[in-house]
Each structure stands twice: as structure tokens, then as C-alpha cells.
């Protein structure tokens, strides 16, 4: 590179990434092909609009690229193009979720999502996010004893609140979500069911986590977590699901979502990102990726079980997925999440501080840490390595 300052930073970050044990559950290591596509000349092209309906000329290859990316996305999750549409233009997860609300819920209407402390995301209607300012947030939690979703309580709350959308999905909930029950709850209160599978999409693709597609109206996902692709997002929606427009005519929600992404929220799609997502989706359809997804879950379960054996309070008593939430504060007997994160980083283990169910501290210095297995599984680590990682975490935190 001519720019030596930036080249140096890239090299330093590369060395840092190689040196550490990365347990951030939302990070991963992409292939060289993904990086090549991401940094390709597709980045030079403006392509406002959608394939075959653009606002600029010169779209022969961008149209082919977007069509191919959409076809690969539907195929990866076994979806028929007659029933499902996919939008691959959202720049990341937050605008993807925002686009769905914009399409389906009138401003000021209710969005029901998991509370941040229970494992929900900022864009599931938290007050500090636009999703909790432009719409009325309704939060559901987890059962304080079991630390898992109480579907009966959720149903009663949904029937009382009557939200426009119920969001199933999380950033810090270690268990499987019962999508069938979520569907029944959405039907009981007349809401659309949106699943944000950003965290576990790669596990769904690899058959290691239940698929939400049989039950959801809309499924959003980022592409850079367990899917192991570039930073981007996709929105899947049922073509046959409708919403009444201003003239009381039924319109497909897929059409409304496309309009919400562009021109509602975004300008030109990032075609380099879309090229890299297409590469990812092909990689994710291989037998090797299926094995990877299964190993991610085995590794996370080993980590959770070993930490429990060592005396730590692992939220919900374990994990069914790629992430493990640990209460390091343990009612004041332990250390705060911020301190735990810093101590582990000093020892070469990267994780993030996290709130836990029933949180009594602040999100800046909460009671726990969030750990995950996707990145280190990409580097080939197995159960015995995760047992050793659990022992190291225990030793560092108890020092
Ligand atoms: N920052 C992501 C995560 O770590 O879960 C969610 O946006």
C-alpha cells in the first residue's frame, strides 16, 4: 500500500487477531475469497434500485450479482422463490431491523422484543435506539428462576399489549427459541412474527439450531457472525403475507420491506458487500460448513459445562448454541463484567462484558461476560481446547 500509516494499522490488527483467543460470539474469521470479493471493483458501482429496475446505467453485472446472491440465500435456507423473497441490500443488522418495522408497524405503534438484560438487541425496541423512540417498545424478559423464556407469560403480555410485531431473536440468549410457540403467540394477538437470527443463522444453515422459516413472517440476519461472511445483512420475507395499504388494498410485505430498505432508509447498495455475501452463501452450503456449525455448538457446550464444574454461574445452566453467558458478579462475591473483560484481555482472551437477567448494575459495568465459540472453531479448536480455555478463564478470574 502507498498509505503506510493505514498499512501499518492493518498489519498490527492482523497480528493482534492472530495472537488472541477470540471468544466474542458475534465475530468470526472470513475466507480470503470473501475479502477479495469485498474489496473488489464492485465497490466502484452505484446501483440504486433493485436488479433490473435501477436508477443508473451500466448494471449488467450488478444485476447478475444481486440475482445470484438472492438465489444462493434462498437455497441455503431451503426456501422456494414462490413463497419467499430476500433483500440483500441492508448495510448491516440495525438498518435491516429498522426497515422491517418501517414496513410493518405505523410510527407510534408497538414493537415487542426481548429486553436487553434478557438477551435482546438494541434494535428490538430499546429506548436508546430509534426503534424504541419512533415506536412504543414492549419488552419481554426471562423467568427469573430458570433464566429462559416463559412462553405463557409472554403470551399473556402479548395479548394485553397487542403489538404490531413480535421479535424473536437475541444477542445474548444461549438457548433455542421455540419458534412454533412464538408463532402461536403472534397469532393470538394478531402480530407479525419477525425472527432476528443474526447470531445463530450459521447454525441454522448448518442444521445445528432449529430453523425459524416454517413459523416466521420475516427473518432478518447479519452475515458476519456465525454465517462467517462480510459485515452486511439480509431480510427474508413471505411473499404471500400481506398488509393493507392506505387504500385498504392488501400489499405483499416483501414489497413493503423492499420499499423500506430503498428508498425508505438507504441509497445505493454496497455491491462489494453483496459480492462477498454471495461468496459466503456458497461456502455455507458445503458439508464442511455443516461440520463447522456442529462443532461450534459442541465447543460452546464444553465451555459452559466446564465453567459450571469450576463453580461459575452460567446463565440458564448451559447453552444450546454458540454463546455462553457467565455471571461473574455472582451477587457481589465475584468481579464485575468490566473488570473480568479487562483481566481476560490482559491474559490474551477477548470477550465482552454483558448484562445478565435480573441485572442490578449498569450496562457499562454489568454483572457478566458473554463468551462464544464461532471464531475459535473456525481456527480448528475442538472440545479439548475449549476445556483448556475454561480452565484458563477460571484461573485468570480468580487471581
Ligand atoms: N454487536 C452485536 C453483537 O455483538 O451481538 C449485535 O449488534
mmCIF file of C-alpha atoms and ligand atoms in Angstrom:
data_model
loop_
_atom_site.group_PDB
_atom_site.id
_atom_site.type_symbol
_atom_site.label_atom_id
_atom_site.label_comp_id
_atom_site.label_asym_id
_atom_site.label_seq_id
_atom_site.Cartn_x
_atom_site.Cartn_y
_atom_site.Cartn_z
ATOM 1 C CA UNK A 1 0.000 0.000 0.000
ATOM 2 C CA UNK A 2 1.119 3.590 -0.621
ATOM 3 C CA UNK A 3 -0.531 4.733 2.612
ATOM 4 C CA UNK A 4 1.976 3.374 5.107
ATOM 5 C CA UNK A 5 0.069 4.621 8.154
ATOM 6 C CA UNK A 6 -3.011 2.608 7.275
ATOM 7 C CA UNK A 7 -0.929 -0.360 6.095
ATOM 8 C CA UNK A 8 0.750 -0.426 9.488
ATOM 9 C CA UNK A 9 -2.591 -0.392 11.294
ATOM 10 C CA UNK A 10 -3.889 -3.247 9.120
ATOM 11 C CA UNK A 11 -0.771 -5.304 9.844
ATOM 12 C CA UNK A 12 -0.966 -4.571 13.565
ATOM 13 C CA UNK A 13 -4.628 -5.578 13.700
ATOM 14 C CA UNK A 14 -3.814 -8.748 11.753
ATOM 15 C CA UNK A 15 -1.107 -9.621 14.290
ATOM 16 C CA UNK A 16 -3.484 -8.867 17.188
ATOM 17 C CA UNK A 17 -6.197 -11.081 15.724
ATOM 18 C CA UNK A 18 -3.703 -13.937 15.287
ATOM 19 C CA UNK A 19 -2.323 -13.631 18.798
ATOM 20 C CA UNK A 20 -5.517 -13.644 20.884
ATOM 21 C CA UNK A 21 -8.128 -16.230 21.785
ATOM 22 C CA UNK A 22 -11.269 -14.623 20.404
ATOM 23 C CA UNK A 23 -14.408 -15.518 22.333
ATOM 24 C CA UNK A 24 -16.664 -12.716 21.076
ATOM 25 C CA UNK A 25 -19.695 -14.718 19.862
ATOM 26 C CA UNK A 26 -20.576 -12.218 17.120
ATOM 27 C CA UNK A 27 -17.134 -12.211 15.460
ATOM 28 C CA UNK A 28 -15.555 -14.649 13.052
ATOM 29 C CA UNK A 29 -12.693 -15.067 10.565
ATOM 30 C CA UNK A 30 -13.700 -14.871 6.895
ATOM 31 C CA UNK A 31 -12.037 -16.628 3.965
ATOM 32 C CA UNK A 32 -9.628 -14.944 1.539
ATOM 33 C CA UNK A 33 -12.311 -15.229 -1.179
ATOM 34 C CA UNK A 34 -14.754 -13.241 0.955
ATOM 35 C CA UNK A 35 -12.153 -10.496 1.471
ATOM 36 C CA UNK A 36 -11.295 -10.483 -2.249
ATOM 37 C CA UNK A 37 -14.945 -10.023 -3.218
ATOM 38 C CA UNK A 38 -15.436 -7.374 -0.514
ATOM 39 C CA UNK A 39 -12.502 -5.318 -1.788
ATOM 40 C CA UNK A 40 -13.384 -5.804 -5.459
ATOM 41 C CA UNK A 41 -14.175 -3.217 -8.145
ATOM 42 C CA UNK A 42 -17.895 -3.766 -7.490
ATOM 43 C CA UNK A 43 -17.322 -1.126 -4.811
ATOM 44 C CA UNK A 44 -16.988 1.473 -7.602
ATOM 45 C CA UNK A 45 -20.540 0.972 -8.836
ATOM 46 C CA UNK A 46 -23.717 2.825 -7.921
ATOM 47 C CA UNK A 47 -26.769 0.560 -8.235
ATOM 48 C CA UNK A 48 -29.683 2.360 -6.587
ATOM 49 C CA UNK A 49 -32.878 0.386 -7.035
ATOM 50 C CA UNK A 50 -33.106 -3.386 -7.395
ATOM 51 C CA UNK A 51 -31.851 -5.816 -10.069
ATOM 52 C CA UNK A 52 -33.453 -4.980 -13.456
ATOM 53 C CA UNK A 53 -35.024 -1.796 -12.049
ATOM 54 C CA UNK A 54 -32.159 0.623 -11.327
ATOM 55 C CA UNK A 55 -31.726 4.377 -11.433
ATOM 56 C CA UNK A 56 -28.274 4.349 -13.135
ATOM 57 C CA UNK A 57 -26.933 2.697 -16.298
ATOM 58 C CA UNK A 58 -24.150 0.111 -16.528
ATOM 59 C CA UNK A 59 -25.873 -2.590 -14.457
ATOM 60 C CA UNK A 60 -25.227 -5.763 -16.496
ATOM 61 C CA UNK A 61 -23.007 -7.376 -13.875
ATOM 62 C CA UNK A 62 -24.503 -5.823 -10.734
ATOM 63 C CA UNK A 63 -27.888 -7.261 -11.775
ATOM 64 C CA UNK A 64 -26.362 -10.710 -12.291
ATOM 65 C CA UNK A 65 -24.564 -10.423 -8.974
ATOM 66 C CA UNK A 66 -27.636 -9.418 -6.943
ATOM 67 C CA UNK A 67 -29.780 -12.131 -8.605
ATOM 68 C CA UNK A 68 -27.144 -14.751 -7.818
ATOM 69 C CA UNK A 69 -26.773 -13.598 -4.218
ATOM 70 C CA UNK A 70 -30.563 -13.753 -3.673
ATOM 71 C CA UNK A 71 -30.800 -17.214 -5.287
ATOM 72 C CA UNK A 72 -27.969 -18.531 -3.082
ATOM 73 C CA UNK A 73 -29.591 -17.047 0.046
ATOM 74 C CA UNK A 74 -32.929 -18.758 -0.628
ATOM 75 C CA UNK A 75 -31.220 -22.053 -1.490
ATOM 76 C CA UNK A 76 -29.092 -22.085 1.675
ATOM 77 C CA UNK A 77 -32.216 -21.997 3.845
ATOM 78 C CA UNK A 78 -34.270 -24.314 1.553
ATOM 79 C CA UNK A 79 -36.782 -21.601 0.628
ATOM 80 C CA UNK A 80 -38.830 -21.542 -2.569
ATOM 81 C CA UNK A 81 -38.737 -18.314 -4.547
ATOM 82 C CA UNK A 82 -42.504 -18.615 -4.990
ATOM 83 C CA UNK A 83 -43.142 -18.235 -1.274
ATOM 84 C CA UNK A 84 -40.153 -16.231 -0.063
ATOM 85 C CA UNK A 85 -38.316 -13.095 -1.113
ATOM 86 C CA UNK A 86 -34.929 -11.964 0.135
ATOM 87 C CA UNK A 87 -33.476 -8.471 0.215
ATOM 88 C CA UNK A 88 -29.654 -8.486 0.324
ATOM 89 C CA UNK A 89 -29.160 -4.719 0.366
ATOM 90 C CA UNK A 90 -29.264 -3.764 4.088
ATOM 91 C CA UNK A 91 -25.876 -2.380 5.016
ATOM 92 C CA UNK A 92 -25.965 -4.106 8.399
ATOM 93 C CA UNK A 93 -28.260 -5.600 11.019
ATOM 94 C CA UNK A 94 -29.637 -2.411 12.567
ATOM 95 C CA UNK A 95 -30.933 -0.930 9.269
ATOM 96 C CA UNK A 96 -32.357 -4.353 8.372
ATOM 97 C CA UNK A 97 -34.437 -4.464 11.552
ATOM 98 C CA UNK A 98 -35.407 -0.817 11.190
ATOM 99 C CA UNK A 99 -36.626 -1.473 7.618
ATOM 100 C CA UNK A 100 -38.922 -4.257 8.826
ATOM 101 C CA UNK A 101 -40.564 -2.046 11.466
ATOM 102 C CA UNK A 102 -40.874 0.799 8.963
ATOM 103 C CA UNK A 103 -42.656 -1.545 6.570
ATOM 104 C CA UNK A 104 -44.960 -3.260 9.044
ATOM 105 C CA UNK A 105 -45.751 -1.022 12.020
ATOM 106 C CA UNK A 106 -47.124 2.535 11.813
ATOM 107 C CA UNK A 107 -44.857 5.035 13.583
ATOM 108 C CA UNK A 108 -46.012 5.140 17.221
ATOM 109 C CA UNK A 109 -47.237 1.519 17.095
ATOM 110 C CA UNK A 110 -45.912 -1.219 19.372
ATOM 111 C CA UNK A 111 -42.844 -3.418 18.872
ATOM 112 C CA UNK A 112 -42.466 -6.296 21.293
ATOM 113 C CA UNK A 113 -38.939 -7.633 21.736
ATOM 114 C CA UNK A 114 -36.704 -9.230 24.315
ATOM 115 C CA UNK A 115 -35.308 -6.886 26.979
ATOM 116 C CA UNK A 116 -31.609 -6.051 26.699
ATOM 117 C CA UNK A 117 -30.855 -7.682 30.065
ATOM 118 C CA UNK A 118 -32.648 -10.846 28.991
ATOM 119 C CA UNK A 119 -30.523 -11.040 25.824
ATOM 120 C CA UNK A 120 -32.357 -8.816 23.316
ATOM 121 C CA UNK A 121 -30.732 -6.330 20.945
ATOM 122 C CA UNK A 122 -30.825 -2.521 20.952
ATOM 123 C CA UNK A 123 -32.906 -2.619 17.751
ATOM 124 C CA UNK A 124 -35.548 -4.837 19.352
ATOM 125 C CA UNK A 125 -37.135 -1.674 20.744
ATOM 126 C CA UNK A 126 -34.719 -0.370 23.381
ATOM 127 C CA UNK A 127 -35.369 3.209 24.478
ATOM 128 C CA UNK A 128 -31.886 4.398 23.442
ATOM 129 C CA UNK A 129 -32.414 3.142 19.864
ATOM 130 C CA UNK A 130 -34.562 4.800 17.189
ATOM 131 C CA UNK A 131 -36.614 1.582 17.324
ATOM 132 C CA UNK A 132 -37.672 2.477 20.877
ATOM 133 C CA UNK A 133 -38.204 6.178 20.119
ATOM 134 C CA UNK A 134 -40.234 6.067 16.904
ATOM 135 C CA UNK A 135 -42.251 3.074 18.088
ATOM 136 C CA UNK A 136 -43.603 2.107 21.528
ATOM 137 C CA UNK A 137 -41.393 -0.630 22.926
ATOM 138 C CA UNK A 138 -42.844 -3.545 24.853
ATOM 139 C CA UNK A 139 -40.162 -5.745 26.457
ATOM 140 C CA UNK A 140 -40.428 -9.347 27.493
ATOM 141 C CA UNK A 141 -37.968 -10.985 29.843
ATOM 142 C CA UNK A 142 -36.991 -14.440 31.019
ATOM 143 C CA UNK A 143 -38.178 -16.404 34.012
ATOM 144 C CA UNK A 144 -36.013 -15.253 36.964
ATOM 145 C CA UNK A 145 -35.509 -18.816 38.227
ATOM 146 C CA UNK A 146 -34.892 -20.765 35.013
ATOM 147 C CA UNK A 147 -33.423 -17.792 33.072
ATOM 148 C CA UNK A 148 -35.236 -18.995 29.939
ATOM 149 C CA UNK A 149 -38.268 -17.570 28.124
ATOM 150 C CA UNK A 150 -41.592 -18.171 29.869
ATOM 151 C CA UNK A 151 -43.891 -18.568 26.851
ATOM 152 C CA UNK A 152 -47.110 -18.479 28.895
ATOM 153 C CA UNK A 153 -46.144 -15.144 30.489
ATOM 154 C CA UNK A 154 -45.080 -13.842 27.079
ATOM 155 C CA UNK A 155 -48.433 -14.836 25.581
ATOM 156 C CA UNK A 156 -50.431 -13.101 28.304
ATOM 157 C CA UNK A 157 -48.327 -9.943 27.879
ATOM 158 C CA UNK A 158 -48.709 -10.014 24.069
ATOM 159 C CA UNK A 159 -52.483 -10.387 24.293
ATOM 160 C CA UNK A 160 -52.683 -7.398 26.654
ATOM 161 C CA UNK A 161 -50.280 -5.191 24.678
ATOM 162 C CA UNK A 162 -51.321 -6.141 21.107
ATOM 163 C CA UNK A 163 -48.001 -5.233 19.407
ATOM 164 C CA UNK A 164 -47.731 -4.855 15.625
ATOM 165 C CA UNK A 165 -44.606 -7.038 15.533
ATOM 166 C CA UNK A 166 -43.168 -9.602 17.928
ATOM 167 C CA UNK A 167 -39.427 -10.070 17.629
ATOM 168 C CA UNK A 168 -37.898 -13.441 18.455
ATOM 169 C CA UNK A 169 -34.124 -13.489 18.458
ATOM 170 C CA UNK A 170 -31.295 -12.268 20.600
ATOM 171 C CA UNK A 171 -27.716 -11.220 21.083
ATOM 172 C CA UNK A 172 -27.188 -12.843 24.454
ATOM 173 C CA UNK A 173 -29.656 -15.701 24.993
ATOM 174 C CA UNK A 174 -27.938 -19.084 24.971
ATOM 175 C CA UNK A 175 -30.940 -21.349 24.408
ATOM 176 C CA UNK A 176 -33.037 -22.374 21.426
ATOM 177 C CA UNK A 177 -36.160 -20.313 20.871
ATOM 178 C CA UNK A 178 -39.400 -22.239 20.401
ATOM 179 C CA UNK A 179 -40.493 -20.676 17.110
ATOM 180 C CA UNK A 180 -43.731 -22.693 16.999
ATOM 181 C CA UNK A 181 -44.790 -21.182 20.316
ATOM 182 C CA UNK A 182 -43.733 -17.711 19.144
ATOM 183 C CA UNK A 183 -45.994 -18.186 16.083
ATOM 184 C CA UNK A 184 -48.936 -19.168 18.284
ATOM 185 C CA UNK A 185 -48.349 -16.081 20.433
ATOM 186 C CA UNK A 186 -48.159 -13.795 17.378
ATOM 187 C CA UNK A 187 -51.404 -15.309 16.046
ATOM 188 C CA UNK A 188 -53.087 -14.907 19.433
ATOM 189 C CA UNK A 189 -52.519 -11.126 19.335
ATOM 190 C CA UNK A 190 -52.585 -10.504 15.570
ATOM 191 C CA UNK A 191 -48.893 -9.511 15.279
ATOM 192 C CA UNK A 192 -46.366 -10.244 12.576
ATOM 193 C CA UNK A 193 -43.636 -12.605 13.754
ATOM 194 C CA UNK A 194 -40.131 -11.397 12.982
ATOM 195 C CA UNK A 195 -37.146 -13.569 13.828
ATOM 196 C CA UNK A 196 -33.770 -11.860 14.105
ATOM 197 C CA UNK A 197 -31.441 -14.825 13.580
ATOM 198 C CA UNK A 198 -28.262 -12.722 13.278
ATOM 199 C CA UNK A 199 -26.485 -14.691 15.979
ATOM 200 C CA UNK A 200 -27.496 -18.218 15.021
ATOM 201 C CA UNK A 201 -28.048 -18.017 11.220
ATOM 202 C CA UNK A 202 -24.908 -20.062 10.520
ATOM 203 C CA UNK A 203 -26.110 -22.722 12.935
ATOM 204 C CA UNK A 204 -29.476 -22.857 11.130
ATOM 205 C CA UNK A 205 -27.674 -23.134 7.776
ATOM 206 C CA UNK A 206 -25.554 -25.982 9.159
ATOM 207 C CA UNK A 207 -28.527 -27.784 10.758
ATOM 208 C CA UNK A 208 -27.279 -27.216 14.323
ATOM 209 C CA UNK A 209 -30.144 -24.957 15.511
ATOM 210 C CA UNK A 210 -33.894 -25.062 14.667
ATOM 211 C CA UNK A 211 -34.921 -23.194 11.534
ATOM 212 C CA UNK A 212 -37.393 -20.335 12.096
ATOM 213 C CA UNK A 213 -38.676 -20.265 8.498
ATOM 214 C CA UNK A 214 -41.670 -22.558 8.981
ATOM 215 C CA UNK A 215 -43.147 -20.129 11.509
ATOM 216 C CA UNK A 216 -41.862 -16.607 10.820
ATOM 217 C CA UNK A 217 -43.301 -13.925 8.537
ATOM 218 C CA UNK A 218 -39.956 -12.136 8.350
ATOM 219 C CA UNK A 219 -36.427 -13.285 9.175
ATOM 220 C CA UNK A 220 -33.546 -10.835 9.436
ATOM 221 C CA UNK A 221 -29.902 -11.719 9.777
ATOM 222 C CA UNK A 222 -26.490 -10.190 9.696
ATOM 223 C CA UNK A 223 -23.944 -12.099 7.632
ATOM 224 C CA UNK A 224 -20.769 -11.630 9.659
ATOM 225 C CA UNK A 225 -21.458 -13.709 12.754
ATOM 226 C CA UNK A 226 -21.956 -17.492 12.582
ATOM 227 C CA UNK A 227 -22.561 -17.233 8.803
ATOM 228 C CA UNK A 228 -18.869 -16.245 8.594
ATOM 229 C CA UNK A 229 -19.215 -13.586 5.918
ATOM 230 C CA UNK A 230 -18.650 -9.841 5.474
ATOM 231 C CA UNK A 231 -20.445 -7.185 7.520
ATOM 232 C CA UNK A 232 -23.855 -6.993 5.890
ATOM 233 C CA UNK A 233 -27.432 -8.179 6.388
ATOM 234 C CA UNK A 234 -30.390 -9.811 4.651
ATOM 235 C CA UNK A 235 -34.156 -9.724 5.133
ATOM 236 C CA UNK A 236 -36.233 -12.782 4.189
ATOM 237 C CA UNK A 237 -39.990 -12.269 3.956
ATOM 238 C CA UNK A 238 -43.063 -14.251 2.978
ATOM 239 C CA UNK A 239 -44.387 -13.114 -0.368
ATOM 240 C CA UNK A 240 -47.895 -14.352 0.437
ATOM 241 C CA UNK A 241 -48.207 -12.392 3.671
ATOM 242 C CA UNK A 242 -49.958 -9.081 3.156
ATOM 243 C CA UNK A 243 -50.656 -5.791 4.869
ATOM 244 C CA UNK A 244 -53.411 -3.332 3.998
ATOM 245 C CA UNK A 245 -52.192 -0.125 2.372
ATOM 246 C CA UNK A 246 -53.685 3.336 2.754
ATOM 247 C CA UNK A 247 -56.426 2.444 0.218
ATOM 248 C CA UNK A 248 -57.252 -0.734 2.174
ATOM 249 C CA UNK A 249 -55.736 -2.936 -0.525
ATOM 250 C CA UNK A 250 -53.586 -5.927 0.502
ATOM 251 C CA UNK A 251 -49.896 -5.495 -0.417
ATOM 252 C CA UNK A 252 -47.225 -8.177 -0.028
ATOM 253 C CA UNK A 253 -44.994 -7.456 2.965
ATOM 254 C CA UNK A 254 -41.978 -8.282 0.743
ATOM 255 C CA UNK A 255 -42.835 -5.305 -1.453
ATOM 256 C CA UNK A 256 -43.231 -3.052 1.587
ATOM 257 C CA UNK A 257 -39.887 -4.225 3.006
ATOM 258 C CA UNK A 258 -38.088 -3.605 -0.312
ATOM 259 C CA UNK A 259 -39.508 -0.065 -0.353
ATOM 260 C CA UNK A 260 -38.482 0.482 3.260
ATOM 261 C CA UNK A 261 -34.861 -0.523 2.517
ATOM 262 C CA UNK A 262 -34.687 1.590 -0.654
ATOM 263 C CA UNK A 263 -35.663 4.401 -0.917
ATOM 264 C CA UNK A 264 -37.033 4.420 2.651
ATOM 265 C CA UNK A 265 -33.751 4.141 4.523
ATOM 266 C CA UNK A 266 -30.793 3.601 2.246
ATOM 267 C CA UNK A 267 -29.319 4.866 -1.007
ATOM 268 C CA UNK A 268 -27.088 2.753 -3.205
ATOM 269 C CA UNK A 269 -26.416 -0.827 -2.125
ATOM 270 C CA UNK A 270 -22.804 -1.729 -1.343
ATOM 271 C CA UNK A 271 -22.168 -4.060 -4.269
ATOM 272 C CA UNK A 272 -18.767 -5.222 -2.968
ATOM 273 C CA UNK A 273 -20.523 -6.363 0.219
ATOM 274 C CA UNK A 274 -23.172 -8.160 -1.828
ATOM 275 C CA UNK A 275 -20.428 -9.939 -3.833
ATOM 276 C CA UNK A 276 -18.823 -11.055 -0.562
ATOM 277 C CA UNK A 277 -22.190 -12.207 0.848
ATOM 278 C CA UNK A 278 -22.716 -14.301 -2.309
ATOM 279 C CA UNK A 279 -19.308 -15.951 -1.810
ATOM 280 C CA UNK A 280 -20.191 -16.638 1.851
ATOM 281 C CA UNK A 281 -23.520 -18.242 0.991
ATOM 282 C CA UNK A 282 -21.802 -20.694 -1.361
ATOM 283 C CA UNK A 283 -19.225 -21.570 1.308
ATOM 284 C CA UNK A 284 -22.023 -22.065 3.866
ATOM 285 C CA UNK A 285 -23.763 -24.639 1.675
ATOM 286 C CA UNK A 286 -20.846 -27.112 1.886
ATOM 287 C CA UNK A 287 -20.579 -30.264 4.058
ATOM 288 C CA UNK A 288 -17.500 -28.681 5.698
ATOM 289 C CA UNK A 289 -19.651 -25.784 6.948
ATOM 290 C CA UNK A 290 -22.231 -28.204 8.370
ATOM 291 C CA UNK A 291 -19.443 -29.865 10.366
ATOM 292 C CA UNK A 292 -18.236 -26.430 11.447
ATOM 293 C CA UNK A 293 -21.709 -25.454 12.749
ATOM 294 C CA UNK A 294 -21.999 -28.697 14.727
ATOM 295 C CA UNK A 295 -18.529 -28.181 16.217
ATOM 296 C CA UNK A 296 -19.412 -24.576 17.206
ATOM 297 C CA UNK A 297 -22.241 -25.889 19.403
ATOM 298 C CA UNK A 298 -20.159 -28.754 20.869
ATOM 299 C CA UNK A 299 -17.387 -26.305 21.739
ATOM 300 C CA UNK A 300 -19.731 -23.803 23.387
ATOM 301 C CA UNK A 301 -21.359 -26.608 25.394
ATOM 302 C CA UNK A 302 -17.934 -27.808 26.551
ATOM 303 C CA UNK A 303 -17.039 -24.272 27.614
ATOM 304 C CA UNK A 304 -20.327 -23.865 29.538
ATOM 305 C CA UNK A 305 -20.128 -27.260 31.232
ATOM 306 C CA UNK A 306 -16.503 -26.821 32.276
ATOM 307 C CA UNK A 307 -17.193 -23.363 33.734
ATOM 308 C CA UNK A 308 -20.125 -24.791 35.704
ATOM 309 C CA UNK A 309 -17.858 -27.570 37.032
ATOM 310 C CA UNK A 310 -15.397 -24.884 38.100
ATOM 311 C CA UNK A 311 -18.120 -23.167 40.135
ATOM 312 C CA UNK A 312 -19.344 -20.397 37.818
ATOM 313 C CA UNK A 313 -22.978 -19.393 37.413
ATOM 314 C CA UNK A 314 -23.646 -19.918 33.704
ATOM 315 C CA UNK A 315 -26.941 -18.275 32.794
ATOM 316 C CA UNK A 316 -29.735 -20.818 32.143
ATOM 317 C CA UNK A 317 -27.389 -23.611 33.206
ATOM 318 C CA UNK A 318 -25.714 -24.071 29.834
ATOM 319 C CA UNK A 319 -26.179 -23.415 26.138
ATOM 320 C CA UNK A 320 -27.840 -24.880 23.037
ATOM 321 C CA UNK A 321 -25.967 -22.559 20.705
ATOM 322 C CA UNK A 322 -22.654 -20.790 20.148
ATOM 323 C CA UNK A 323 -22.789 -18.464 23.153
ATOM 324 C CA UNK A 324 -22.322 -18.705 26.868
ATOM 325 C CA UNK A 325 -23.356 -16.021 29.331
ATOM 326 C CA UNK A 326 -21.475 -16.044 32.631
ATOM 327 C CA UNK A 327 -22.426 -14.236 35.816
ATOM 328 C CA UNK A 328 -19.024 -13.082 37.095
ATOM 329 C CA UNK A 329 -20.516 -10.843 39.791
ATOM 330 C CA UNK A 330 -22.444 -13.700 41.460
ATOM 331 C CA UNK A 331 -24.306 -11.469 43.887
ATOM 332 C CA UNK A 332 -21.233 -9.397 44.741
ATOM 333 C CA UNK A 333 -18.928 -12.332 45.518
ATOM 334 C CA UNK A 334 -17.096 -12.153 42.220
ATOM 335 C CA UNK A 335 -15.925 -9.408 39.895
ATOM 336 C CA UNK A 336 -17.806 -7.058 37.584
ATOM 337 C CA UNK A 337 -18.117 -7.755 33.872
ATOM 338 C CA UNK A 338 -15.889 -4.787 33.012
ATOM 339 C CA UNK A 339 -13.143 -5.999 35.307
ATOM 340 C CA UNK A 340 -13.477 -9.563 34.031
ATOM 341 C CA UNK A 341 -13.235 -8.401 30.393
ATOM 342 C CA UNK A 342 -10.087 -6.374 31.188
ATOM 343 C CA UNK A 343 -8.425 -9.179 33.181
ATOM 344 C CA UNK A 344 -9.083 -11.681 30.399
ATOM 345 C CA UNK A 345 -7.783 -9.311 27.708
ATOM 346 C CA UNK A 346 -4.527 -8.956 29.655
ATOM 347 C CA UNK A 347 -4.262 -12.738 29.541
ATOM 348 C CA UNK A 348 -4.927 -12.813 25.767
ATOM 349 C CA UNK A 349 -8.612 -13.795 25.889
ATOM 350 C CA UNK A 350 -11.020 -11.381 24.191
ATOM 351 C CA UNK A 351 -14.672 -11.315 25.258
ATOM 352 C CA UNK A 352 -17.257 -8.684 26.093
ATOM 353 C CA UNK A 353 -18.858 -7.543 29.305
ATOM 354 C CA UNK A 354 -22.592 -8.156 29.236
ATOM 355 C CA UNK A 355 -25.743 -7.578 31.234
ATOM 356 C CA UNK A 356 -27.420 -10.670 32.660
ATOM 357 C CA UNK A 357 -31.062 -11.453 33.544
ATOM 358 C CA UNK A 358 -32.093 -9.544 36.672
ATOM 359 C CA UNK A 359 -29.191 -7.123 36.148
ATOM 360 C CA UNK A 360 -28.510 -4.863 39.136
ATOM 361 C CA UNK A 361 -25.530 -2.943 37.718
ATOM 362 C CA UNK A 362 -25.083 -0.642 34.683
ATOM 363 C CA UNK A 363 -24.551 -1.764 31.046
ATOM 364 C CA UNK A 364 -21.125 -0.017 31.210
ATOM 365 C CA UNK A 365 -20.074 -2.221 34.096
ATOM 366 C CA UNK A 366 -22.545 -5.063 34.250
ATOM 367 C CA UNK A 367 -22.567 -8.351 36.141
ATOM 368 C CA UNK A 368 -21.376 -10.722 33.469
ATOM 369 C CA UNK A 369 -19.422 -11.598 30.382
ATOM 370 C CA UNK A 370 -20.544 -13.097 27.075
ATOM 371 C CA UNK A 371 -18.387 -15.814 25.528
ATOM 372 C CA UNK A 372 -18.714 -17.655 22.224
ATOM 373 C CA UNK A 373 -17.143 -20.381 20.146
ATOM 374 C CA UNK A 374 -17.565 -19.394 16.438
ATOM 375 C CA UNK A 375 -14.228 -17.634 15.834
ATOM 376 C CA UNK A 376 -12.005 -20.164 17.581
ATOM 377 C CA UNK A 377 -13.892 -23.052 15.953
ATOM 378 C CA UNK A 378 -13.035 -21.518 12.565
ATOM 379 C CA UNK A 379 -9.409 -21.787 13.689
ATOM 380 C CA UNK A 380 -9.871 -25.518 14.231
ATOM 381 C CA UNK A 381 -10.329 -25.702 18.012
ATOM 382 C CA UNK A 382 -12.194 -28.698 19.430
ATOM 383 C CA UNK A 383 -13.675 -29.752 22.803
ATOM 384 C CA UNK A 384 -10.290 -30.373 24.490
ATOM 385 C CA UNK A 385 -9.164 -26.849 23.543
ATOM 386 C CA UNK A 386 -12.348 -25.325 24.976
ATOM 387 C CA UNK A 387 -11.862 -27.295 28.200
ATOM 388 C CA UNK A 388 -8.414 -25.697 28.453
ATOM 389 C CA UNK A 389 -9.886 -22.266 27.679
ATOM 390 C CA UNK A 390 -12.442 -22.695 30.501
ATOM 391 C CA UNK A 391 -9.624 -23.602 32.908
ATOM 392 C CA UNK A 392 -7.633 -20.548 31.833
ATOM 393 C CA UNK A 393 -10.644 -18.244 32.269
ATOM 394 C CA UNK A 394 -11.233 -19.656 35.754
ATOM 395 C CA UNK A 395 -7.586 -19.176 36.722
ATOM 396 C CA UNK A 396 -7.398 -15.605 35.391
ATOM 397 C CA UNK A 397 -10.665 -14.508 37.000
ATOM 398 C CA UNK A 398 -9.826 -15.995 40.385
ATOM 399 C CA UNK A 399 -6.396 -14.332 40.571
HETATM 400 N N1 LIG B 1 -22.906 -6.157 18.271
HETATM 401 C C1 LIG B 1 -23.647 -7.364 18.002
HETATM 402 C C2 LIG B 1 -23.337 -8.423 18.977
HETATM 403 O O1 LIG B 1 -22.205 -8.461 19.398
HETATM 404 O O2 LIG B 1 -24.183 -9.216 19.336
HETATM 405 C C3 LIG B 1 -25.077 -7.103 17.891
HETATM 406 O O3 LIG B 1 -25.273 -5.961 17.160
#
